Structure formats: C-alpha cells, structure tokens
PDB file of C-alpha atoms and ligand atoms in Angstrom:
ATOM      1  CA  MET A 158     -10.708 -12.696 -23.659  1.00 87.00           C
ATOM      2  CA  LYS A 159     -11.242  -9.844 -21.180  1.00 93.00           C
ATOM      3  CA  ILE A 160     -10.876  -9.890 -17.385  1.00 97.00           C
ATOM      4  CA  THR A 161     -11.108  -7.277 -14.634  1.00 98.00           C
ATOM      5  CA  LEU A 162      -9.158  -7.380 -11.362  1.00 98.00           C
ATOM      6  CA  LYS A 163      -9.386  -5.179  -8.290  1.00 98.00           C
ATOM      7  CA  ALA A 164      -6.163  -3.720  -6.872  1.00 98.00           C
ATOM      8  CA  PRO A 165      -6.672  -2.799  -3.180  1.00 98.00           C
ATOM      9  CA  ALA A 166      -4.991  -0.014  -1.216  1.00 98.00           C
ATOM     10  CA  LYS A 167      -3.000  -0.856   1.951  1.00 98.00           C
ATOM     11  CA  ILE A 168      -2.270   0.740   5.275  1.00 98.00           C
ATOM     12  CA  ASN A 169       0.718   0.045   7.547  1.00 98.00           C
ATOM     13  CA  LEU A 170      -0.539  -0.943  11.001  1.00 98.00           C
ATOM     14  CA  PHE A 171       3.078  -0.891  12.205  1.00 98.00           C
ATOM     15  CA  LEU A 172       6.317   0.331  10.608  1.00 98.00           C
ATOM     16  CA  GLU A 173       9.717   0.329  12.273  1.00 98.00           C
ATOM     17  CA  ILE A 174      13.098   0.761  10.586  1.00 98.00           C
ATOM     18  CA  THR A 175      15.744  -1.644  11.837  1.00 97.00           C
ATOM     19  CA  SER A 176      18.831  -0.526   9.861  1.00 97.00           C
ATOM     20  CA  LYS A 177      20.180   1.178   6.754  1.00 97.00           C
ATOM     21  CA  ARG A 178      21.352  -1.269   4.083  1.00 97.00           C
ATOM     22  CA  PRO A 179      24.482  -1.088   1.934  1.00 97.00           C
ATOM     23  CA  ASP A 180      22.210  -0.853  -1.178  1.00 95.00           C
ATOM     24  CA  GLY A 181      20.740   2.421   0.142  1.00 95.00           C
ATOM     25  CA  TYR A 182      17.397   0.896   1.147  1.00 97.00           C
ATOM     26  CA  HIS A 183      16.252   0.453   4.747  1.00 98.00           C
ATOM     27  CA  ASN A 184      15.458  -2.791   6.524  1.00 98.00           C
ATOM     28  CA  LEU A 185      11.920  -2.637   7.857  1.00 98.00           C
ATOM     29  CA  GLN A 186       9.544  -4.496  10.048  1.00 98.00           C
ATOM     30  CA  THR A 187       6.072  -3.563   8.931  1.00 98.00           C
ATOM     31  CA  ILE A 188       2.558  -4.963   9.071  1.00 98.00           C
ATOM     32  CA  MET A 189       0.590  -4.254   5.948  1.00 98.00           C
ATOM     33  CA  GLN A 190      -3.160  -4.536   5.702  1.00 98.00           C
ATOM     34  CA  THR A 191      -5.308  -4.284   2.571  1.00 98.00           C
ATOM     35  CA  VAL A 192      -8.456  -2.137   2.741  1.00 98.00           C
ATOM     36  CA  SER A 193     -11.565  -1.815   0.577  1.00 98.00           C
ATOM     37  CA  LEU A 194     -10.461   1.082  -1.637  1.00 98.00           C
ATOM     38  CA  TYR A 195      -9.623  -0.229  -5.084  1.00 98.00           C
ATOM     39  CA  ASP A 196      -8.156   0.610  -8.453  1.00 98.00           C
ATOM     40  CA  GLU A 197      -9.522  -1.626 -11.189  1.00 98.00           C
ATOM     41  CA  LEU A 198      -7.533  -3.113 -14.064  1.00 98.00           C
ATOM     42  CA  THR A 199      -9.170  -4.554 -17.189  1.00 98.00           C
ATOM     43  CA  PHE A 200      -7.049  -6.801 -19.413  1.00 98.00           C
ATOM     44  CA  GLU A 201      -7.805  -7.615 -23.040  1.00 96.00           C
ATOM     45  CA  ASP A 202      -5.694 -10.145 -24.926  1.00 91.00           C
ATOM     46  CA  LEU A 203      -4.709  -8.754 -28.334  1.00 88.00           C
ATOM     47  CA  GLY A 204      -4.495 -12.243 -29.880  1.00 79.00           C
ATOM     48  CA  GLY A 205      -1.705 -14.008 -31.779  1.00 73.00           C
ATOM     49  CA  ALA A 206       0.461 -11.615 -33.779  1.00 82.00           C
ATOM     50  CA  ASP A 207      -0.052  -8.267 -32.029  1.00 84.00           C
ATOM     51  CA  GLN A 208       2.729  -7.867 -29.456  1.00 89.00           C
ATOM     52  CA  SER A 209       1.893  -4.317 -28.353  1.00 93.00           C
ATOM     53  CA  ILE A 210       1.432  -3.365 -24.730  1.00 95.00           C
ATOM     54  CA  ILE A 211      -1.253  -0.692 -24.632  1.00 97.00           C
ATOM     55  CA  LEU A 212      -1.997   1.036 -21.328  1.00 98.00           C
ATOM     56  CA  GLU A 213      -4.876   3.465 -20.871  1.00 98.00           C
ATOM     57  CA  CYS A 214      -5.866   5.219 -17.662  1.00 98.00           C
ATOM     58  CA  SER A 215      -8.932   7.069 -16.357  1.00 98.00           C
ATOM     59  CA  SER A 216      -6.614   9.747 -14.950  1.00 95.00           C
ATOM     60  CA  LYS A 217      -4.823  11.911 -17.482  1.00 93.00           C
ATOM     61  CA  GLU A 218      -2.191  12.806 -14.891  1.00 91.00           C
ATOM     62  CA  LEU A 219      -0.603   9.356 -14.833  1.00 95.00           C
ATOM     63  CA  PRO A 220       1.972   8.359 -17.460  1.00 95.00           C
ATOM     64  CA  VAL A 221       0.929   5.353 -19.570  1.00 95.00           C
ATOM     65  CA  ASP A 222       4.386   4.672 -21.034  1.00 95.00           C
ATOM     66  CA  GLU A 223       7.251   2.478 -19.814  1.00 95.00           C
ATOM     67  CA  SER A 224       7.607   4.603 -16.675  1.00 96.00           C
ATOM     68  CA  ASN A 225       4.281   3.238 -15.382  1.00 97.00           C
ATOM     69  CA  LEU A 226       4.725   0.262 -13.024  1.00 98.00           C
ATOM     70  CA  ILE A 227       1.937  -1.633 -14.840  1.00 98.00           C
ATOM     71  CA  TYR A 228       3.846  -1.340 -18.105  1.00 98.00           C
ATOM     72  CA  LYS A 229       7.033  -2.464 -16.334  1.00 98.00           C
ATOM     73  CA  ALA A 230       5.101  -5.423 -14.875  1.00 98.00           C
ATOM     74  CA  ALA A 231       3.981  -6.470 -18.372  1.00 97.00           C
ATOM     75  CA  LEU A 232       7.572  -6.335 -19.665  1.00 97.00           C
ATOM     76  CA  ALA A 233       8.822  -8.276 -16.607  1.00 98.00           C
ATOM     77  CA  VAL A 234       6.181 -11.034 -17.025  1.00 98.00           C
ATOM     78  CA  ARG A 235       7.010 -11.408 -20.737  1.00 96.00           C
ATOM     79  CA  LYS A 236      10.740 -11.619 -19.962  1.00 97.00           C
ATOM     80  CA  PHE A 237      10.375 -14.081 -17.061  1.00 98.00           C
ATOM     81  CA  TYR A 238       8.245 -16.512 -19.090  1.00 97.00           C
ATOM     82  CA  ASN A 239       9.976 -15.763 -22.376  1.00 96.00           C
ATOM     83  CA  ILE A 240       6.784 -14.978 -24.287  1.00 93.00           C
ATOM     84  CA  ASN A 241       5.797 -12.201 -26.671  1.00 90.00           C
ATOM     85  CA  ARG A 242       2.057 -11.744 -26.291  1.00 92.00           C
ATOM     86  CA  GLY A 243       0.323  -8.373 -26.519  1.00 94.00           C
ATOM     87  CA  VAL A 244      -2.251  -6.850 -24.178  1.00 96.00           C
ATOM     88  CA  LYS A 245      -4.458  -3.826 -23.705  1.00 97.00           C
ATOM     89  CA  ILE A 246      -4.857  -2.729 -20.076  1.00 98.00           C
ATOM     90  CA  PHE A 247      -7.270  -0.101 -18.804  1.00 98.00           C
ATOM     91  CA  LEU A 248      -6.593   1.316 -15.334  1.00 98.00           C
ATOM     92  CA  GLN A 249      -9.503   2.852 -13.452  1.00 98.00           C
ATOM     93  CA  LYS A 250      -7.623   4.917 -10.864  1.00 98.00           C
ATOM     94  CA  GLU A 251      -9.260   5.525  -7.481  1.00 98.00           C
ATOM     95  CA  ILE A 252      -6.334   5.262  -5.020  1.00 98.00           C
ATOM     96  CA  PRO A 253      -4.516   8.618  -4.718  1.00 96.00           C
ATOM     97  CA  THR A 254      -0.830   8.649  -5.717  1.00 94.00           C
ATOM     98  CA  GLY A 255       2.071   9.535  -3.401  1.00 92.00           C
ATOM     99  CA  ALA A 256      -0.337   8.691  -0.613  1.00 97.00           C
ATOM    100  CA  GLY A 257       1.385   5.852   1.282  1.00 98.00           C
ATOM    101  CA  LEU A 258      -1.488   3.587   0.252  1.00 98.00           C
ATOM    102  CA  GLY A 259       0.546   1.446  -2.153  1.00 98.00           C
ATOM    103  CA  GLY A 260      -1.645   2.199  -5.181  1.00 98.00           C
ATOM    104  CA  GLY A 261       1.133   1.887  -7.793  1.00 97.00           C
ATOM    105  CA  SER A 262       2.510  -1.279  -6.158  1.00 98.00           C
ATOM    106  CA  SER A 263      -0.946  -2.833  -5.965  1.00 98.00           C
ATOM    107  CA  ASP A 264      -1.586  -2.028  -9.639  1.00 98.00           C
ATOM    108  CA  ALA A 265       1.717  -3.726 -10.522  1.00 98.00           C
ATOM    109  CA  ALA A 266       0.800  -6.877  -8.533  1.00 98.00           C
ATOM    110  CA  ALA A 267      -2.655  -6.971 -10.141  1.00 98.00           C
ATOM    111  CA  ALA A 268      -1.001  -6.598 -13.551  1.00 98.00           C
ATOM    112  CA  ILE A 269       1.280  -9.594 -12.875  1.00 98.00           C
ATOM    113  CA  LYS A 270      -1.694 -11.714 -11.756  1.00 98.00           C
ATOM    114  CA  GLY A 271      -3.950 -10.548 -14.598  1.00 98.00           C
ATOM    115  CA  LEU A 272      -1.331 -11.094 -17.290  1.00 97.00           C
ATOM    116  CA  VAL A 273      -0.390 -14.649 -16.309  1.00 97.00           C
ATOM    117  CA  HIS A 274      -4.107 -15.413 -16.343  1.00 96.00           C
ATOM    118  CA  ILE A 275      -4.884 -13.795 -19.685  1.00 96.00           C
ATOM    119  CA  TRP A 276      -1.764 -15.238 -21.331  1.00 95.00           C
ATOM    120  CA  GLY A 277      -2.554 -18.735 -20.012  1.00 94.00           C
ATOM    121  CA  ILE A 278       0.660 -19.095 -18.005  1.00 96.00           C
ATOM    122  CA  GLU A 279       0.677 -21.702 -15.242  1.00 95.00           C
ATOM    123  CA  ALA A 280       2.510 -19.641 -12.667  1.00 96.00           C
ATOM    124  CA  LYS A 281       3.889 -20.586  -9.261  1.00 97.00           C
ATOM    125  CA  LYS A 282       3.161 -18.037  -6.521  1.00 96.00           C
ATOM    126  CA  ALA A 283       6.872 -17.901  -5.627  1.00 96.00           C
ATOM    127  CA  ASP A 284       7.657 -16.856  -9.223  1.00 98.00           C
ATOM    128  CA  LEU A 285       5.006 -14.132  -9.146  1.00 98.00           C
ATOM    129  CA  GLU A 286       6.599 -12.831  -5.940  1.00 97.00           C
ATOM    130  CA  LYS A 287      10.034 -12.877  -7.589  1.00 97.00           C
ATOM    131  CA  ILE A 288       8.764 -10.771 -10.512  1.00 98.00           C
ATOM    132  CA  ALA A 289       6.980  -8.494  -8.029  1.00 98.00           C
ATOM    133  CA  ALA A 290      10.154  -7.880  -5.969  1.00 97.00           C
ATOM    134  CA  GLN A 291      11.941  -6.555  -9.086  1.00 97.00           C
ATOM    135  CA  LEU A 292       9.272  -3.863  -9.440  1.00 98.00           C
ATOM    136  CA  GLY A 293       9.206  -2.390  -5.928  1.00 97.00           C
ATOM    137  CA  SER A 294       9.536  -3.195  -2.229  1.00 96.00           C
ATOM    138  CA  ASP A 295       5.760  -3.287  -1.573  1.00 97.00           C
ATOM    139  CA  VAL A 296       4.711  -5.195  -4.706  1.00 98.00           C
ATOM    140  CA  PRO A 297       5.208  -8.791  -3.345  1.00 98.00           C
ATOM    141  CA  PHE A 298       2.798  -8.077  -0.455  1.00 98.00           C
ATOM    142  CA  PHE A 299       0.004  -7.331  -2.934  1.00 98.00           C
ATOM    143  CA  ILE A 300       0.380 -10.717  -4.660  1.00 98.00           C
ATOM    144  CA  THR A 301      -1.518 -12.107  -1.655  1.00 95.00           C
ATOM    145  CA  GLY A 302      -2.779  -9.036   0.268  1.00 98.00           C
ATOM    146  CA  GLY A 303      -4.763  -9.372   3.498  1.00 98.00           C
ATOM    147  CA  THR A 304      -2.650  -8.949   6.649  1.00 98.00           C
ATOM    148  CA  ALA A 305       1.095  -9.676   6.517  1.00 98.00           C
ATOM    149  CA  LEU A 306       4.386  -9.082   8.266  1.00 98.00           C
ATOM    150  CA  CYS A 307       6.803  -7.627   5.698  1.00 98.00           C
ATOM    151  CA  GLU A 308      10.555  -7.507   6.334  1.00 98.00           C
ATOM    152  CA  GLY A 309      13.786  -6.789   4.477  1.00 98.00           C
ATOM    153  CA  ARG A 310      13.030  -3.863   2.125  1.00 97.00           C
ATOM    154  CA  GLY A 311       9.407  -4.946   2.584  1.00 97.00           C
ATOM    155  CA  GLU A 312       9.598  -7.765   0.050  1.00 97.00           C
ATOM    156  CA  ILE A 313       9.924 -10.688   2.532  1.00 97.00           C
ATOM    157  CA  VAL A 314       6.269 -11.408   3.211  1.00 97.00           C
ATOM    158  CA  THR A 315       4.890 -13.623   6.000  1.00 98.00           C
ATOM    159  CA  PRO A 316       1.082 -13.856   5.904  1.00 97.00           C
ATOM    160  CA  LEU A 317      -0.734 -13.362   9.215  1.00 98.00           C
ATOM    161  CA  PRO A 318      -4.331 -14.240  10.147  1.00 98.00           C
ATOM    162  CA  ALA A 319      -6.454 -11.647   8.328  1.00 97.00           C
ATOM    163  CA  VAL A 320      -7.876  -8.709  10.267  1.00 97.00           C
ATOM    164  CA  LEU A 321     -11.285  -8.527   8.596  1.00 97.00           C
ATOM    165  CA  GLY A 322     -14.034  -5.910   8.532  1.00 96.00           C
ATOM    166  CA  MET A 323     -12.333  -3.379  10.813  1.00 96.00           C
ATOM    167  CA  PRO A 324     -13.714   0.138  10.089  1.00 96.00           C
ATOM    168  CA  VAL A 325     -10.973   2.517   8.916  1.00 97.00           C
ATOM    169  CA  ILE A 326     -11.115   6.071   7.629  1.00 96.00           C
ATOM    170  CA  LEU A 327      -8.471   7.236   5.153  1.00 97.00           C
ATOM    171  CA  VAL A 328      -7.747  10.962   5.111  1.00 96.00           C
ATOM    172  CA  ASN A 329      -5.577  12.443   2.394  1.00 96.00           C
ATOM    173  CA  PRO A 330      -4.568  16.115   2.368  1.00 94.00           C
ATOM    174  CA  GLY A 331      -4.713  16.292  -1.458  1.00 92.00           C
ATOM    175  CA  PHE A 332      -0.968  16.361  -2.059  1.00 94.00           C
ATOM    176  CA  GLY A 333       1.621  13.585  -2.299  1.00 95.00           C
ATOM    177  CA  VAL A 334       4.851  12.858  -0.439  1.00 96.00           C
ATOM    178  CA  ALA A 335       7.815  11.302  -2.303  1.00 96.00           C
ATOM    179  CA  THR A 336       8.891   8.096  -0.518  1.00 96.00           C
ATOM    180  CA  ALA A 337      12.597   8.410  -1.361  1.00 96.00           C
ATOM    181  CA  SER A 338      12.749  11.949   0.123  1.00 97.00           C
ATOM    182  CA  VAL A 339      11.309  10.673   3.420  1.00 98.00           C
ATOM    183  CA  TYR A 340      13.775   7.790   3.738  1.00 97.00           C
ATOM    184  CA  LYS A 341      16.637  10.236   3.046  1.00 97.00           C
ATOM    185  CA  LYS A 342      15.713  12.061   6.263  1.00 97.00           C
ATOM    186  CA  VAL A 343      15.935   8.959   8.456  1.00 97.00           C
ATOM    187  CA  ALA A 344      18.699   9.479  11.011  1.00 95.00           C
ATOM    188  CA  PHE A 345      20.214   6.884  13.328  1.00 95.00           C
ATOM    189  CA  PRO A 346      20.177   6.107  16.198  1.00 94.00           C
ATOM    190  CA  LEU A 347      16.383   6.000  16.378  1.00 96.00           C
ATOM    191  CA  THR A 348      14.776   7.008  19.634  1.00 94.00           C
ATOM    192  CA  LYS A 349      13.162   4.118  21.511  1.00 95.00           C
ATOM    193  CA  PRO A 350      13.194   1.394  18.836  1.00 96.00           C
ATOM    194  CA  ARG A 351       9.814  -0.376  18.771  1.00 97.00           C
ATOM    195  CA  LYS A 352       9.332  -4.120  18.791  1.00 96.00           C
ATOM    196  CA  ILE A 353       6.855  -5.603  16.361  1.00 98.00           C
ATOM    197  CA  HIS A 354       6.107  -8.806  18.284  1.00 97.00           C
ATOM    198  CA  ARG A 355       3.446  -7.215  20.542  1.00 97.00           C
ATOM    199  CA  ILE A 356       1.101  -6.319  17.676  1.00 98.00           C
ATOM    200  CA  THR A 357       1.969  -9.497  15.733  1.00 98.00           C
ATOM    201  CA  LYS A 358       0.930 -11.562  18.775  1.00 98.00           C
ATOM    202  CA  LEU A 359      -2.397  -9.688  19.069  1.00 98.00           C
ATOM    203  CA  ILE A 360      -3.130 -10.227  15.371  1.00 98.00           C
ATOM    204  CA  CYS A 361      -2.242 -13.941  15.621  1.00 98.00           C
ATOM    205  CA  GLU A 362      -4.586 -14.282  18.625  1.00 97.00           C
ATOM    206  CA  GLY A 363      -7.375 -12.543  16.651  1.00 97.00           C
ATOM    207  CA  SER A 364      -7.676  -9.789  19.270  1.00 96.00           C
ATOM    208  CA  PHE A 365      -6.333  -6.741  17.361  1.00 98.00           C
ATOM    209  CA  GLY A 366      -8.893  -3.977  16.846  1.00 96.00           C
ATOM    210  CA  TYR A 367     -10.082  -0.471  17.681  1.00 95.00           C
ATOM    211  CA  ARG A 368      -9.715  -0.903  21.446  1.00 94.00           C
ATOM    212  CA  ASN A 369      -6.008  -1.656  21.431  1.00 97.00           C
ATOM    213  CA  ALA A 370      -4.902  -0.067  18.112  1.00 98.00           C
ATOM    214  CA  SER A 371      -3.605   3.212  19.592  1.00 97.00           C
ATOM    215  CA  ASP A 372      -1.310   1.290  21.968  1.00 97.00           C
ATOM    216  CA  TYR A 373       0.001  -1.203  19.430  1.00 98.00           C
ATOM    217  CA  CYS A 374       0.180   0.596  16.068  1.00 98.00           C
ATOM    218  CA  PHE A 375       3.236   2.708  15.236  1.00 98.00           C
ATOM    219  CA  ASN A 376       4.881   4.410  12.258  1.00 98.00           C
ATOM    220  CA  ARG A 377       8.531   5.489  12.611  1.00 98.00           C
ATOM    221  CA  LEU A 378       8.295   7.639   9.465  1.00 98.00           C
ATOM    222  CA  GLU A 379       5.867  10.101  11.098  1.00 98.00           C
ATOM    223  CA  GLU A 380       8.752  11.835  12.914  1.00 98.00           C
ATOM    224  CA  PHE A 381      10.559  12.415   9.594  1.00 98.00           C
ATOM    225  CA  VAL A 382       7.441  13.646   7.730  1.00 98.00           C
ATOM    226  CA  PHE A 383       5.542  15.779  10.266  1.00 98.00           C
ATOM    227  CA  PRO A 384       8.206  18.538  10.616  1.00 98.00           C
ATOM    228  CA  ASP A 385       7.984  19.256   6.855  1.00 97.00           C
ATOM    229  CA  TYR A 386       4.223  18.732   6.519  1.00 97.00           C
ATOM    230  CA  PRO A 387       2.351  20.204   9.511  1.00 96.00           C
ATOM    231  CA  GLN A 388      -0.932  19.653   7.602  1.00 94.00           C
ATOM    232  CA  ILE A 389      -0.445  15.876   7.865  1.00 96.00           C
ATOM    233  CA  LYS A 390       0.319  16.116  11.573  1.00 97.00           C
ATOM    234  CA  LYS A 391      -2.847  18.177  12.018  1.00 95.00           C
ATOM    235  CA  ILE A 392      -4.993  15.507  10.328  1.00 95.00           C
ATOM    236  CA  LYS A 393      -3.622  12.972  12.813  1.00 96.00           C
ATOM    237  CA  ARG A 394      -4.538  15.287  15.686  1.00 96.00           C
ATOM    238  CA  VAL A 395      -8.070  15.902  14.363  1.00 93.00           C
ATOM    239  CA  LEU A 396      -8.695  12.162  13.891  1.00 94.00           C
ATOM    240  CA  THR A 397      -7.360  11.420  17.381  1.00 95.00           C
ATOM    241  CA  GLU A 398      -9.668  14.095  18.824  1.00 94.00           C
ATOM    242  CA  LEU A 399     -12.575  12.399  17.023  1.00 92.00           C
ATOM    243  CA  GLY A 400     -11.759   9.204  18.945  1.00 93.00           C
ATOM    244  CA  CYS A 401      -9.831   7.294  16.255  1.00 95.00           C
ATOM    245  CA  ALA A 402      -6.541   5.433  16.668  1.00 97.00           C
ATOM    246  CA  SER A 403      -4.744   7.385  13.945  1.00 98.00           C
ATOM    247  CA  PHE A 404      -1.394   6.888  12.232  1.00 98.00           C
ATOM    248  CA  MET A 405       0.315   7.820   8.982  1.00 98.00           C
ATOM    249  CA  SER A 406       0.316   5.113   6.321  1.00 98.00           C
ATOM    250  CA  GLY A 407       3.733   4.285   4.827  1.00 98.00           C
ATOM    251  CA  SER A 408       5.649   7.466   4.034  1.00 98.00           C
ATOM    252  CA  GLY A 409       2.422   9.553   3.887  1.00 94.00           C
ATOM    253  CA  ALA A 410       0.622  11.689   2.988  1.00 95.00           C
ATOM    254  CA  THR A 411      -2.456   9.684   4.075  1.00 98.00           C
ATOM    255  CA  ILE A 412      -3.443   9.319   7.726  1.00 98.00           C
ATOM    256  CA  PHE A 413      -5.698   6.403   8.629  1.00 98.00           C
ATOM    257  CA  GLY A 414      -8.019   6.299  11.612  1.00 97.00           C
ATOM    258  CA  ILE A 415      -9.321   3.065  13.106  1.00 97.00           C
ATOM    259  CA  PHE A 416     -12.694   3.613  14.721  1.00 92.00           C
ATOM    260  CA  ASP A 417     -15.266   1.718  16.708  1.00 89.00           C
ATOM    261  CA  SER A 418     -18.232   1.154  14.465  1.00 84.00           C
ATOM    262  CA  GLU A 419     -19.097   1.700  10.810  1.00 81.00           C
ATOM    263  CA  SER A 420     -22.081   3.816  11.902  1.00 82.00           C
ATOM    264  CA  GLN A 421     -19.650   6.578  12.993  1.00 85.00           C
ATOM    265  CA  SER A 422     -18.115   6.966   9.534  1.00 85.00           C
ATOM    266  CA  GLU A 423     -20.502   9.627   8.208  1.00 85.00           C
ATOM    267  CA  THR A 424     -20.061  11.808  11.335  1.00 87.00           C
ATOM    268  CA  ILE A 425     -16.281  11.539  11.109  1.00 88.00           C
ATOM    269  CA  LYS A 426     -16.308  12.220   7.354  1.00 86.00           C
ATOM    270  CA  SER A 427     -18.483  15.332   7.712  1.00 85.00           C
ATOM    271  CA  LYS A 428     -16.281  16.712  10.517  1.00 84.00           C
ATOM    272  CA  LEU A 429     -13.244  16.334   8.258  1.00 82.00           C
ATOM    273  CA  GLN A 430     -14.854  18.100   5.313  1.00 75.00           C
ATOM    274  CA  MET A 431     -14.093  21.495   6.812  1.00 69.00           C
ATOM    275  CA  HIS A 432     -10.399  20.590   6.644  1.00 73.00           C
ATOM    276  CA  GLN A 433     -10.735  20.161   2.851  1.00 79.00           C
ATOM    277  CA  CYS A 434      -9.292  16.669   2.823  1.00 90.00           C
ATOM    278  CA  LYS A 435     -10.298  13.721   0.708  1.00 93.00           C
ATOM    279  CA  THR A 436     -11.761  10.942   2.849  1.00 94.00           C
ATOM    280  CA  TRP A 437     -12.774   7.316   2.311  1.00 95.00           C
ATOM    281  CA  ALA A 438     -14.560   5.105   4.849  1.00 94.00           C
ATOM    282  CA  VAL A 439     -13.265   1.574   4.201  1.00 96.00           C
ATOM    283  CA  LEU A 440     -12.979  -1.826   5.890  1.00 96.00           C
ATOM    284  CA  SER A 441      -9.876  -3.947   6.379  1.00 98.00           C
ATOM    285  CA  SER A 442     -10.025  -6.781   3.866  1.00 97.00           C
ATOM    286  CA  GLY A 443      -8.649 -10.266   3.235  1.00 94.00           C
ATOM    287  CA  GLN A 444      -6.745 -11.318   0.133  1.00 76.00           C
TER     288      GLN A 444
HETATM  289  O1  C5P B1065      11.028   0.053  -3.537  1.00 60.27           O
HETATM  290  P1  C5P B1065      10.345   1.343  -3.851  1.00 60.27           P
HETATM  291  O2  C5P B1065      10.536   1.751  -5.284  1.00 60.27           O
HETATM  292  O3  C5P B1065       8.914   1.372  -3.436  1.00 60.27           O
HETATM  293  O4  C5P B1065      11.080   2.436  -2.940  1.00 60.27           O
HETATM  294  C1  C5P B1065      11.027   3.814  -3.209  1.00 60.27           C
HETATM  295  C2  C5P B1065      12.188   4.488  -2.495  1.00 60.27           C
HETATM  296  O5  C5P B1065      11.974   4.455  -1.077  1.00 60.27           O
HETATM  297  C3  C5P B1065      13.513   3.802  -2.703  1.00 60.27           C
HETATM  298  O6  C5P B1065      14.178   4.334  -3.812  1.00 60.27           O
HETATM  299  C4  C5P B1065      14.269   4.127  -1.407  1.00 60.27           C
HETATM  300  O7  C5P B1065      14.838   5.408  -1.488  1.00 60.27           O
HETATM  301  C5  C5P B1065      13.174   4.205  -0.374  1.00 60.27           C
HETATM  302  N1  C5P B1065      13.024   2.956   0.402  1.00 60.27           N
HETATM  303  C6  C5P B1065      13.953   2.639   1.381  1.00 60.27           C
HETATM  304  N2  C5P B1065      13.802   1.476   2.099  1.00 60.27           N
HETATM  305  C7  C5P B1065      12.768   0.665   1.878  1.00 60.27           C
HETATM  306  C8  C5P B1065      11.799   0.969   0.889  1.00 60.27           C
HETATM  307  C9  C5P B1065      11.967   2.146   0.174  1.00 60.27           C
HETATM  308  O8  C5P B1065      14.927   3.385   1.616  1.00 60.27           O
HETATM  309  N3  C5P B1065      12.636  -0.440   2.596  1.00 60.27           N
END
C-alpha cells in the first residue's frame, strides 16, 4: 500500500506572548492559519517482517536520520500503539526551513496521520494530538489545520471558523532564523500587551480579511527579530508600501502580506524579485 499526503505551511495571523513558563517555554496566544504551500509525504508499507523506518528527502540538506521530526513521529506512533511495523517515507520538500512557516511541524503531523492510516490503526483524534504535542509546540495544530486559536506553548488548539481563499504572499529572505534564539531575547515587561479577542471575534463573525488585517494582525516576536535582521524588517516595509497588510510569521524569517485580490500577485511578486527574495503567492486554506 502507498499513500501521499500534503503537509501545508502556516502563518500566524496574531502572536502575543503572555508569560514565561517554569519549563523555559513561553505561554502564547496565537492564531494559526494554513496556506496553500505544501510539502508532500509518500508512505509505503514495508509489509510484515521488515521493521525499518526509511526516510528519503528531495532536499539533500535535510537530515533523514532520527533527528528528523518525521522519523521521530514514526517512532512515537509505534511506541504509542505498541506496534513494530516498518515504513518507507519520501518527503518532497517545498516549504523553506527556519522560515516560521511550520514546515517541520506540518511534516510531523502528516507523518502521524499517514502512519496510522498505512498501519491500519483506528486512532482517536485526541490521541493523535497527544503524540503531536510530544514532538513540538506547533505540531498539534497541523493535525487539523485551517484556522485555530493556539494557547499554552501553542499545543492547546481551539478550531475557529476557517478563513478561506484569502490571497497571501509569502516572502522569504533565503536564510533561516532559529526559533529558540528568538525566544531567548524576549524581555518582560512587554510594551502594550495585545489582546487576541478582537481578531478572534472578527474571524468568528466571518469578517476578517484584507481590509481589516493591518489593524488586527500582530506578531510580538517582530520586535525581537528585526534589530538583528534588518533585511526581514525591510521586506515588511516593502510589502506594506505595495499595499499589503504585512507581518512576520512565527519567529521568522518569512514575512507574509495579505492583499486585496489574486490578480495583484504577479505585480507584487515581480516587484519583490529585485530584492532577491523567494516568494510564493498562496491562499489561506481549510483543513
Ligand atoms: O516546541 P518547539 O520545538 O517548536 O520550540 C522550539 C524552541 O522555541 C523551544 O526550544 C523554545 O526555546 C522556544 N519556544 C518557546 N515557547 C514556545 C514555543 C517555543 O520558548 N511557546
């Protein structure tokens, strides 16, 4: 048996830090949104006796050993359900790494979903989310995807009505930012703590979009990233000048711009080419 699953990228429409936790992590209030940029994972059951986990990847830069989150997901699924089946997984990598787009987390969630399917496990969603939370703060969100309020470290997920088909441009400077190094810079007290309920209300009413995005979106981590990476700050400025509501996604390095109509995407993309960034015109997507 062979199956292929898509693993979408995400953006953070809102991200505020509420406190530092005793375990070293930070409590967040964030709204995550999947978009139509995908990695693709193909799973092949190795049959009865072969218990190997074989991971192959289109990108030679990514490790395919136990340090890869997909490999860790396979080990975690086997342990949780106490089984010893083998699998071959091929990862077609499209989402840039260290980009704030959740690529590694999304791959891990797709691996959990693909493996329970290919190994014939009747899994409860709550159990998949439990396995996901062991692998990383953002992984549980990707079990469902779409639009969701994520709290705690990010692993407490409350689905929201999906924001569908909203045109978004993703702009990546071509280098990554390490998440842990950004969170280390977070200093309290934060200036003007932001409340999430305004944007949550808009999303629940179905009225969130390009026209109100610049007033309602927010990312606290921008102020801890921009001083070290002026190139990222500049991308935000360029996108804003082009008329987009633009914010950093997660801990960077990608900036996303929400714009009015899909027909503008080529103009915006060509204007960004001179800044030598990688760009993707995508749409916000459901689960
Ligand atoms: O959970 P994940 O492995 O994605 O987190 C990467 C790093 O980001 C953590 O080791 C931690 O330093 C930081 N982090 C944090 N608070 C969060 C999420 C991540 O401090 N809510």
